[in-house]
Amino acid sequence: MSAGREDDGGTVMTSTRRTDRHRPRVFRDRRDAGRVLAGLLTEYRGRDDVVVLGLARGGVPVAAEVAARLGAPLDAVIVRKLGAPGHQEFAVGALAAGGRLVLNDDVLADLRIPAAQLRAITDRETRELTRRENAYRGGRPALPVAGKVVILVDDGVATGASMAVAAQLPRAAGAARLVIAVPTGPASMHRRFRGIADDIVCASSPEPFLAVGQSYSDFTQVGDGEVRRLLGTAIDPA
């Protein structure tokens, strides 16, 4: 598959890869998913310009396997989903560091969420995001990504809100190339992120796509302690 590139107008030309057009894959757990995903990213193995970022919490175990197999440093991106009041399964948007926000206007309109209520949700999740930033890194700064190839990993994509806001961070920090890599997601994710990422890698796209968890035998929630442990044992870029 050819690499993503910019056309003469500066628009990102995105390449996409998936491996199971006829038979969706079920992973044993997030580590297994990471091993499979790393096998689709071998072109980035052993390079000193690659950084792997996992969306905390669920994406970090997947990203840790990818980083270990590529020989790349690992860090976390902390993103908070903004769940609709009384309907937490519906994401009205997502929030990342620096106040970066992506909203799902269709869900907001359908549920008629007042602006004041949306602000309250955003304020609450901002506090939780700050807590997790401090807890996961223990005061360490985020890995520098300027001029780097950033592989942004999650355990899967559903609505895409969390990944969309997470993708803003490496771009804003000067990443030279952005790769979105997930074990599972709907076929529509390729359209969603086309023009945002240079390369999109998805190992499995079940049809119909119901939820990320349908692609895992073990989809146990990831705790803060596991995230801290994985970040603490990751490859030191120094």
PDB file of C-alpha atoms in Angstrom:
ATOM      1  CA  MET A   1       0.000   0.000   0.000  1.00  0.00           C
ATOM      2  CA  SER A   2       1.395   3.385  -0.906  1.00  0.00           C
ATOM      3  CA  ALA A   3       2.179   5.877   1.814  1.00  0.00           C
ATOM      4  CA  GLY A   4      -0.016   8.829   2.625  1.00  0.00           C
ATOM      5  CA  ARG A   5       1.236  12.079   1.127  1.00  0.00           C
ATOM      6  CA  GLU A   6       0.127  15.623   0.377  1.00  0.00           C
ATOM      7  CA  ASP A   7      -1.222  16.589  -3.024  1.00  0.00           C
ATOM      8  CA  ASP A   8      -0.292  19.874  -4.680  1.00  0.00           C
ATOM      9  CA  GLY A   9      -2.996  21.649  -2.684  1.00  0.00           C
ATOM     10  CA  GLY A  10      -1.620  20.514   0.681  1.00  0.00           C
ATOM     11  CA  THR A  11      -4.390  17.989   1.342  1.00  0.00           C
ATOM     12  CA  VAL A  12      -3.299  14.805   3.117  1.00  0.00           C
ATOM     13  CA  MET A  13      -3.648  11.783   0.826  1.00  0.00           C
ATOM     14  CA  THR A  14      -4.478   8.811   3.041  1.00  0.00           C
ATOM     15  CA  SER A  15      -3.641   5.150   2.470  1.00  0.00           C
ATOM     16  CA  THR A  16      -5.741   2.488   4.197  1.00  0.00           C
ATOM     17  CA  ARG A  17      -5.253  -1.184   5.039  1.00  0.00           C
ATOM     18  CA  ARG A  18      -7.506  -3.872   6.444  1.00  0.00           C
ATOM     19  CA  THR A  19      -6.981  -7.621   6.485  1.00  0.00           C
ATOM     20  CA  ASP A  20     -10.295  -9.402   6.918  1.00  0.00           C
ATOM     21  CA  ARG A  21     -12.751  -8.303   4.291  1.00  0.00           C
ATOM     22  CA  HIS A  22     -14.402 -11.726   4.314  1.00  0.00           C
ATOM     23  CA  ARG A  23     -13.815 -13.151   7.819  1.00  0.00           C
ATOM     24  CA  PRO A  24     -13.751 -10.845  10.870  1.00  0.00           C
ATOM     25  CA  ARG A  25     -11.153 -11.674  13.494  1.00  0.00           C
ATOM     26  CA  VAL A  26     -11.736 -12.181  17.235  1.00  0.00           C
ATOM     27  CA  PHE A  27      -8.718 -11.390  19.411  1.00  0.00           C
ATOM     28  CA  ARG A  28      -7.985 -13.209  22.669  1.00  0.00           C
ATOM     29  CA  ASP A  29      -7.302  -9.949  24.491  1.00  0.00           C
ATOM     30  CA  ARG A  30      -5.674  -6.555  23.951  1.00  0.00           C
ATOM     31  CA  ARG A  31      -2.144  -7.992  23.969  1.00  0.00           C
ATOM     32  CA  ASP A  32      -3.078 -10.441  21.223  1.00  0.00           C
ATOM     33  CA  ALA A  33      -4.635  -7.572  19.275  1.00  0.00           C
ATOM     34  CA  GLY A  34      -1.423  -5.581  19.639  1.00  0.00           C
ATOM     35  CA  ARG A  35       0.668  -8.446  18.307  1.00  0.00           C
ATOM     36  CA  VAL A  36      -1.564  -8.776  15.255  1.00  0.00           C
ATOM     37  CA  LEU A  37      -1.544  -5.030  14.681  1.00  0.00           C
ATOM     38  CA  ALA A  38       2.254  -4.882  14.932  1.00  0.00           C
ATOM     39  CA  GLY A  39       2.417  -7.434  12.126  1.00  0.00           C
ATOM     40  CA  LEU A  40       0.688  -4.912   9.861  1.00  0.00           C
ATOM     41  CA  LEU A  41       3.156  -2.170  10.776  1.00  0.00           C
ATOM     42  CA  THR A  42       6.474  -3.876  10.035  1.00  0.00           C
ATOM     43  CA  GLU A  43       7.584  -1.066   7.718  1.00  0.00           C
ATOM     44  CA  TYR A  44       8.070   1.049  10.859  1.00  0.00           C
ATOM     45  CA  ARG A  45      10.168  -1.523  12.761  1.00  0.00           C
ATOM     46  CA  GLY A  46      13.620  -0.518  13.974  1.00  0.00           C
ATOM     47  CA  ARG A  47      13.335   3.132  12.957  1.00  0.00           C
ATOM     48  CA  ASP A  48      14.533   5.863  15.291  1.00  0.00           C
ATOM     49  CA  ASP A  49      11.909   8.360  14.116  1.00  0.00           C
ATOM     50  CA  VAL A  50       8.842   6.385  15.296  1.00  0.00           C
ATOM     51  CA  VAL A  51       6.812   7.018  18.458  1.00  0.00           C
ATOM     52  CA  VAL A  52       3.811   4.893  19.495  1.00  0.00           C
ATOM     53  CA  LEU A  53       0.991   6.605  21.399  1.00  0.00           C
ATOM     54  CA  GLY A  54      -1.801   4.595  23.035  1.00  0.00           C
ATOM     55  CA  LEU A  55      -5.171   6.088  23.915  1.00  0.00           C
ATOM     56  CA  ALA A  56      -5.597   5.592  27.639  1.00  0.00           C
ATOM     57  CA  ARG A  57      -6.765   3.443  29.067  1.00  0.00           C
ATOM     58  CA  GLY A  58      -7.819   0.637  26.732  1.00  0.00           C
ATOM     59  CA  GLY A  59      -5.426   1.487  23.927  1.00  0.00           C
ATOM     60  CA  VAL A  60      -2.278   1.375  26.060  1.00  0.00           C
ATOM     61  CA  PRO A  61      -1.940  -2.453  26.327  1.00  0.00           C
ATOM     62  CA  VAL A  62      -2.417  -2.693  22.550  1.00  0.00           C
ATOM     63  CA  ALA A  63       0.092   0.091  21.947  1.00  0.00           C
ATOM     64  CA  ALA A  64       2.597  -1.483  24.357  1.00  0.00           C
ATOM     65  CA  GLU A  65       2.720  -4.639  22.236  1.00  0.00           C
ATOM     66  CA  VAL A  66       3.057  -2.595  19.058  1.00  0.00           C
ATOM     67  CA  ALA A  67       5.855  -0.470  20.541  1.00  0.00           C
ATOM     68  CA  ALA A  68       7.760  -3.492  21.871  1.00  0.00           C
ATOM     69  CA  ARG A  69       7.634  -5.312  18.538  1.00  0.00           C
ATOM     70  CA  LEU A  70       8.604  -2.235  16.534  1.00  0.00           C
ATOM     71  CA  GLY A  71      11.354  -1.233  18.977  1.00  0.00           C
ATOM     72  CA  ALA A  72       9.782   2.184  19.481  1.00  0.00           C
ATOM     73  CA  PRO A  73       9.152   4.366  22.549  1.00  0.00           C
ATOM     74  CA  LEU A  74       5.655   4.358  24.064  1.00  0.00           C
ATOM     75  CA  ASP A  75       3.546   7.099  25.578  1.00  0.00           C
ATOM     76  CA  ALA A  76      -0.129   7.623  26.320  1.00  0.00           C
ATOM     77  CA  VAL A  77      -2.681  10.085  25.013  1.00  0.00           C
ATOM     78  CA  ILE A  78      -5.359  10.806  27.579  1.00  0.00           C
ATOM     79  CA  VAL A  79      -8.769  11.410  26.031  1.00  0.00           C
ATOM     80  CA  ARG A  80     -12.093  11.595  27.837  1.00  0.00           C
ATOM     81  CA  LYS A  81     -15.311  10.624  26.108  1.00  0.00           C
ATOM     82  CA  LEU A  82     -18.219  12.959  26.830  1.00  0.00           C
ATOM     83  CA  GLY A  83     -21.137  10.633  27.525  1.00  0.00           C
ATOM     84  CA  ALA A  84     -24.704  11.812  27.071  1.00  0.00           C
ATOM     85  CA  PRO A  85     -26.654  12.296  30.339  1.00  0.00           C
ATOM     86  CA  GLY A  86     -28.565   9.098  31.045  1.00  0.00           C
ATOM     87  CA  HIS A  87     -27.133   7.526  27.892  1.00  0.00           C
ATOM     88  CA  GLN A  88     -23.422   7.072  28.601  1.00  0.00           C
ATOM     89  CA  GLU A  89     -23.090   4.674  25.680  1.00  0.00           C
ATOM     90  CA  PHE A  90     -23.709   7.611  23.323  1.00  0.00           C
ATOM     91  CA  ALA A  91     -20.659   9.857  22.941  1.00  0.00           C
ATOM     92  CA  VAL A  92     -21.595  13.489  22.432  1.00  0.00           C
ATOM     93  CA  GLY A  93     -17.923  14.250  21.922  1.00  0.00           C
ATOM     94  CA  ALA A  94     -14.425  13.798  23.294  1.00  0.00           C
ATOM     95  CA  LEU A  95     -11.883  15.951  25.106  1.00  0.00           C
ATOM     96  CA  ALA A  96      -8.068  15.907  25.103  1.00  0.00           C
ATOM     97  CA  ALA A  97      -5.237  17.860  26.713  1.00  0.00           C
ATOM     98  CA  GLY A  98      -5.091  21.583  26.089  1.00  0.00           C
ATOM     99  CA  GLY A  99      -8.872  21.856  25.939  1.00  0.00           C
ATOM    100  CA  ARG A 100      -9.107  20.235  22.517  1.00  0.00           C
ATOM    101  CA  LEU A 101     -12.689  19.196  21.906  1.00  0.00           C
ATOM    102  CA  VAL A 102     -14.554  17.289  19.207  1.00  0.00           C
ATOM    103  CA  LEU A 103     -18.363  17.272  19.397  1.00  0.00           C
ATOM    104  CA  ASN A 104     -20.866  14.938  17.737  1.00  0.00           C
ATOM    105  CA  ASP A 105     -23.411  17.465  16.527  1.00  0.00           C
ATOM    106  CA  ASP A 106     -25.871  14.795  15.381  1.00  0.00           C
ATOM    107  CA  VAL A 107     -26.059  13.200  18.851  1.00  0.00           C
ATOM    108  CA  LEU A 108     -26.291  16.606  20.533  1.00  0.00           C
ATOM    109  CA  ALA A 109     -29.200  17.541  18.292  1.00  0.00           C
ATOM    110  CA  ASP A 110     -30.998  14.211  18.686  1.00  0.00           C
ATOM    111  CA  LEU A 111     -30.760  14.275  22.496  1.00  0.00           C
ATOM    112  CA  ARG A 112     -31.363  18.040  22.773  1.00  0.00           C
ATOM    113  CA  ILE A 113     -28.661  18.546  25.376  1.00  0.00           C
ATOM    114  CA  PRO A 114     -28.663  22.146  26.699  1.00  0.00           C
ATOM    115  CA  ALA A 115     -25.442  24.150  26.451  1.00  0.00           C
ATOM    116  CA  ALA A 116     -25.220  24.479  30.248  1.00  0.00           C
ATOM    117  CA  GLN A 117     -25.404  20.710  30.668  1.00  0.00           C
ATOM    118  CA  LEU A 118     -22.738  20.185  28.019  1.00  0.00           C
ATOM    119  CA  ARG A 119     -20.457  22.641  29.841  1.00  0.00           C
ATOM    120  CA  ALA A 120     -20.976  20.736  33.103  1.00  0.00           C
ATOM    121  CA  ILE A 121     -20.060  17.440  31.422  1.00  0.00           C
ATOM    122  CA  THR A 122     -16.989  19.021  29.835  1.00  0.00           C
ATOM    123  CA  ASP A 123     -15.840  20.564  33.141  1.00  0.00           C
ATOM    124  CA  ARG A 124     -16.189  17.228  34.949  1.00  0.00           C
ATOM    125  CA  GLU A 125     -14.251  15.321  32.312  1.00  0.00           C
ATOM    126  CA  THR A 126     -11.561  18.018  32.198  1.00  0.00           C
ATOM    127  CA  ARG A 127     -10.891  17.441  35.903  1.00  0.00           C
ATOM    128  CA  GLU A 128     -10.692  13.681  35.351  1.00  0.00           C
ATOM    129  CA  LEU A 129      -8.381  14.151  32.374  1.00  0.00           C
ATOM    130  CA  THR A 130      -5.998  16.245  34.499  1.00  0.00           C
ATOM    131  CA  ARG A 131      -6.052  13.612  37.255  1.00  0.00           C
ATOM    132  CA  ARG A 132      -5.148  10.859  34.821  1.00  0.00           C
ATOM    133  CA  GLU A 133      -2.384  12.899  33.181  1.00  0.00           C
ATOM    134  CA  ASN A 134      -0.745  13.289  36.596  1.00  0.00           C
ATOM    135  CA  ALA A 135      -1.385   9.680  37.646  1.00  0.00           C
ATOM    136  CA  TYR A 136      -0.059   8.019  34.505  1.00  0.00           C
ATOM    137  CA  ARG A 137       3.087  10.057  33.939  1.00  0.00           C
ATOM    138  CA  GLY A 138       4.026  10.904  37.523  1.00  0.00           C
ATOM    139  CA  GLY A 139       5.225  14.339  36.494  1.00  0.00           C
ATOM    140  CA  ARG A 140       7.155  13.162  33.429  1.00  0.00           C
ATOM    141  CA  PRO A 141       6.647  15.280  30.297  1.00  0.00           C
ATOM    142  CA  ALA A 142       5.021  13.788  27.232  1.00  0.00           C
ATOM    143  CA  LEU A 143       7.383  12.333  24.637  1.00  0.00           C
ATOM    144  CA  PRO A 144       8.354  14.885  21.968  1.00  0.00           C
ATOM    145  CA  VAL A 145       6.833  14.048  18.589  1.00  0.00           C
ATOM    146  CA  ALA A 146       7.972  16.954  16.407  1.00  0.00           C
ATOM    147  CA  GLY A 147       9.386  15.571  13.175  1.00  0.00           C
ATOM    148  CA  LYS A 148       8.441  12.008  14.170  1.00  0.00           C
ATOM    149  CA  VAL A 149       6.246   9.316  12.686  1.00  0.00           C
ATOM    150  CA  VAL A 150       3.461   8.932  15.255  1.00  0.00           C
ATOM    151  CA  ILE A 151       1.507   5.676  15.386  1.00  0.00           C
ATOM    152  CA  LEU A 152      -1.715   6.409  17.271  1.00  0.00           C
ATOM    153  CA  VAL A 153      -3.217   3.207  18.699  1.00  0.00           C
ATOM    154  CA  ASP A 154      -6.500   2.356  20.413  1.00  0.00           C
ATOM    155  CA  ASP A 155      -8.198  -0.962  21.187  1.00  0.00           C
ATOM    156  CA  GLY A 156     -10.811  -0.116  18.583  1.00  0.00           C
ATOM    157  CA  VAL A 157     -12.891   2.635  17.024  1.00  0.00           C
ATOM    158  CA  ALA A 158     -16.657   2.950  17.378  1.00  0.00           C
ATOM    159  CA  THR A 159     -17.922   6.518  16.815  1.00  0.00           C
ATOM    160  CA  GLY A 160     -14.398   7.799  16.242  1.00  0.00           C
ATOM    161  CA  ALA A 161     -14.809  10.824  18.545  1.00  0.00           C
ATOM    162  CA  SER A 162     -11.926   9.883  20.847  1.00  0.00           C
ATOM    163  CA  MET A 163      -9.563   9.106  17.992  1.00  0.00           C
ATOM    164  CA  ALA A 164     -10.521  12.316  16.167  1.00  0.00           C
ATOM    165  CA  VAL A 165      -9.590  14.529  19.109  1.00  0.00           C
ATOM    166  CA  ALA A 166      -6.474  12.458  19.889  1.00  0.00           C
ATOM    167  CA  ALA A 167      -5.267  12.906  16.308  1.00  0.00           C
ATOM    168  CA  GLN A 168      -5.182  16.674  16.784  1.00  0.00           C
ATOM    169  CA  LEU A 169      -2.428  16.449  19.402  1.00  0.00           C
ATOM    170  CA  PRO A 170       0.497  15.010  17.379  1.00  0.00           C
ATOM    171  CA  ARG A 171      -0.449  17.158  14.405  1.00  0.00           C
ATOM    172  CA  ALA A 172      -0.373  20.291  16.573  1.00  0.00           C
ATOM    173  CA  ALA A 173       2.954  19.177  18.078  1.00  0.00           C
ATOM    174  CA  GLY A 174       4.605  18.961  14.665  1.00  0.00           C
ATOM    175  CA  ALA A 175       4.499  15.231  13.860  1.00  0.00           C
ATOM    176  CA  ALA A 176       5.863  14.544  10.378  1.00  0.00           C
ATOM    177  CA  ARG A 177       3.490  11.649   9.724  1.00  0.00           C
ATOM    178  CA  LEU A 178       0.414  10.298  11.494  1.00  0.00           C
ATOM    179  CA  VAL A 179      -0.641   6.651  11.387  1.00  0.00           C
ATOM    180  CA  ILE A 180      -3.952   5.603  12.971  1.00  0.00           C
ATOM    181  CA  ALA A 181      -3.798   1.910  13.891  1.00  0.00           C
ATOM    182  CA  VAL A 182      -6.551  -0.117  15.556  1.00  0.00           C
ATOM    183  CA  PRO A 183      -7.391  -3.818  15.794  1.00  0.00           C
ATOM    184  CA  THR A 184     -11.074  -3.291  15.011  1.00  0.00           C
ATOM    185  CA  GLY A 185     -13.487  -0.682  13.727  1.00  0.00           C
ATOM    186  CA  PRO A 186     -16.310  -0.156  11.235  1.00  0.00           C
ATOM    187  CA  ALA A 187     -15.519   0.136   7.553  1.00  0.00           C
ATOM    188  CA  SER A 188     -16.736   3.739   7.744  1.00  0.00           C
ATOM    189  CA  MET A 189     -13.741   4.704   9.904  1.00  0.00           C
ATOM    190  CA  HIS A 190     -11.614   4.896   6.777  1.00  0.00           C
ATOM    191  CA  ARG A 191     -13.851   7.663   5.429  1.00  0.00           C
ATOM    192  CA  ARG A 192     -13.948   9.365   8.841  1.00  0.00           C
ATOM    193  CA  PHE A 193     -10.163   9.697   9.111  1.00  0.00           C
ATOM    194  CA  ARG A 194      -9.267  10.138   5.462  1.00  0.00           C
ATOM    195  CA  GLY A 195      -7.425  13.432   5.176  1.00  0.00           C
ATOM    196  CA  ILE A 196      -6.602  13.402   8.919  1.00  0.00           C
ATOM    197  CA  ALA A 197      -4.103  10.531   8.973  1.00  0.00           C
ATOM    198  CA  ASP A 198      -1.445   9.645   6.420  1.00  0.00           C
ATOM    199  CA  ASP A 199      -2.052   5.928   6.931  1.00  0.00           C
ATOM    200  CA  ILE A 200      -4.980   4.023   8.470  1.00  0.00           C
ATOM    201  CA  VAL A 201      -4.491   0.414   9.565  1.00  0.00           C
ATOM    202  CA  CYS A 202      -7.419  -1.659  10.848  1.00  0.00           C
ATOM    203  CA  ALA A 203      -6.999  -5.390  11.350  1.00  0.00           C
ATOM    204  CA  SER A 204     -10.687  -6.310  11.490  1.00  0.00           C
ATOM    205  CA  SER A 205     -13.931  -4.661  10.366  1.00  0.00           C
ATOM    206  CA  PRO A 206     -16.902  -6.855  11.319  1.00  0.00           C
ATOM    207  CA  GLU A 207     -20.093  -6.300   9.358  1.00  0.00           C
ATOM    208  CA  PRO A 208     -22.369  -5.328  10.927  1.00  0.00           C
ATOM    209  CA  PHE A 209     -20.149  -3.512  13.409  1.00  0.00           C
ATOM    210  CA  LEU A 210     -21.913  -3.387  16.791  1.00  0.00           C
ATOM    211  CA  ALA A 211     -19.233  -2.540  19.355  1.00  0.00           C
ATOM    212  CA  VAL A 212     -15.474  -2.753  19.882  1.00  0.00           C
ATOM    213  CA  GLY A 213     -15.943  -5.557  22.415  1.00  0.00           C
ATOM    214  CA  GLN A 214     -17.404  -7.923  19.814  1.00  0.00           C
ATOM    215  CA  SER A 215     -13.870  -8.411  18.459  1.00  0.00           C
ATOM    216  CA  TYR A 216     -12.433  -9.609  21.796  1.00  0.00           C
ATOM    217  CA  SER A 217     -12.841 -12.792  23.826  1.00  0.00           C
ATOM    218  CA  ASP A 218     -11.501 -10.927  26.876  1.00  0.00           C
ATOM    219  CA  PHE A 219     -12.374  -7.224  26.946  1.00  0.00           C
ATOM    220  CA  THR A 220     -11.779  -6.635  30.658  1.00  0.00           C
ATOM    221  CA  GLN A 221     -11.523  -2.967  31.598  1.00  0.00           C
ATOM    222  CA  VAL A 222      -7.968  -1.636  31.901  1.00  0.00           C
ATOM    223  CA  GLY A 223      -7.089  -0.059  35.255  1.00  0.00           C
ATOM    224  CA  ASP A 224      -4.940   2.959  36.063  1.00  0.00           C
ATOM    225  CA  GLY A 225      -2.304   0.683  37.617  1.00  0.00           C
ATOM    226  CA  GLU A 226      -1.828  -1.286  34.408  1.00  0.00           C
ATOM    227  CA  VAL A 227      -1.412   1.910  32.404  1.00  0.00           C
ATOM    228  CA  ARG A 228       1.247   3.166  34.840  1.00  0.00           C
ATOM    229  CA  ARG A 229       3.042  -0.190  34.739  1.00  0.00           C
ATOM    230  CA  LEU A 230       3.115  -0.345  30.951  1.00  0.00           C
ATOM    231  CA  LEU A 231       4.351   3.220  30.596  1.00  0.00           C
ATOM    232  CA  GLY A 232       6.972   2.607  33.263  1.00  0.00           C
ATOM    233  CA  THR A 233       8.449  -0.393  31.449  1.00  0.00           C
ATOM    234  CA  ALA A 234       8.311   1.046  27.941  1.00  0.00           C
ATOM    235  CA  ILE A 235      11.429   1.688  25.881  1.00  0.00           C
ATOM    236  CA  ASP A 236      13.261   4.814  27.020  1.00  0.00           C
ATOM    237  CA  PRO A 237      13.862   7.037  23.979  1.00  0.00           C
ATOM    238  CA  ALA A 238      17.004   8.438  25.625  1.00  0.00           C
TER     239      ALA A 238
END
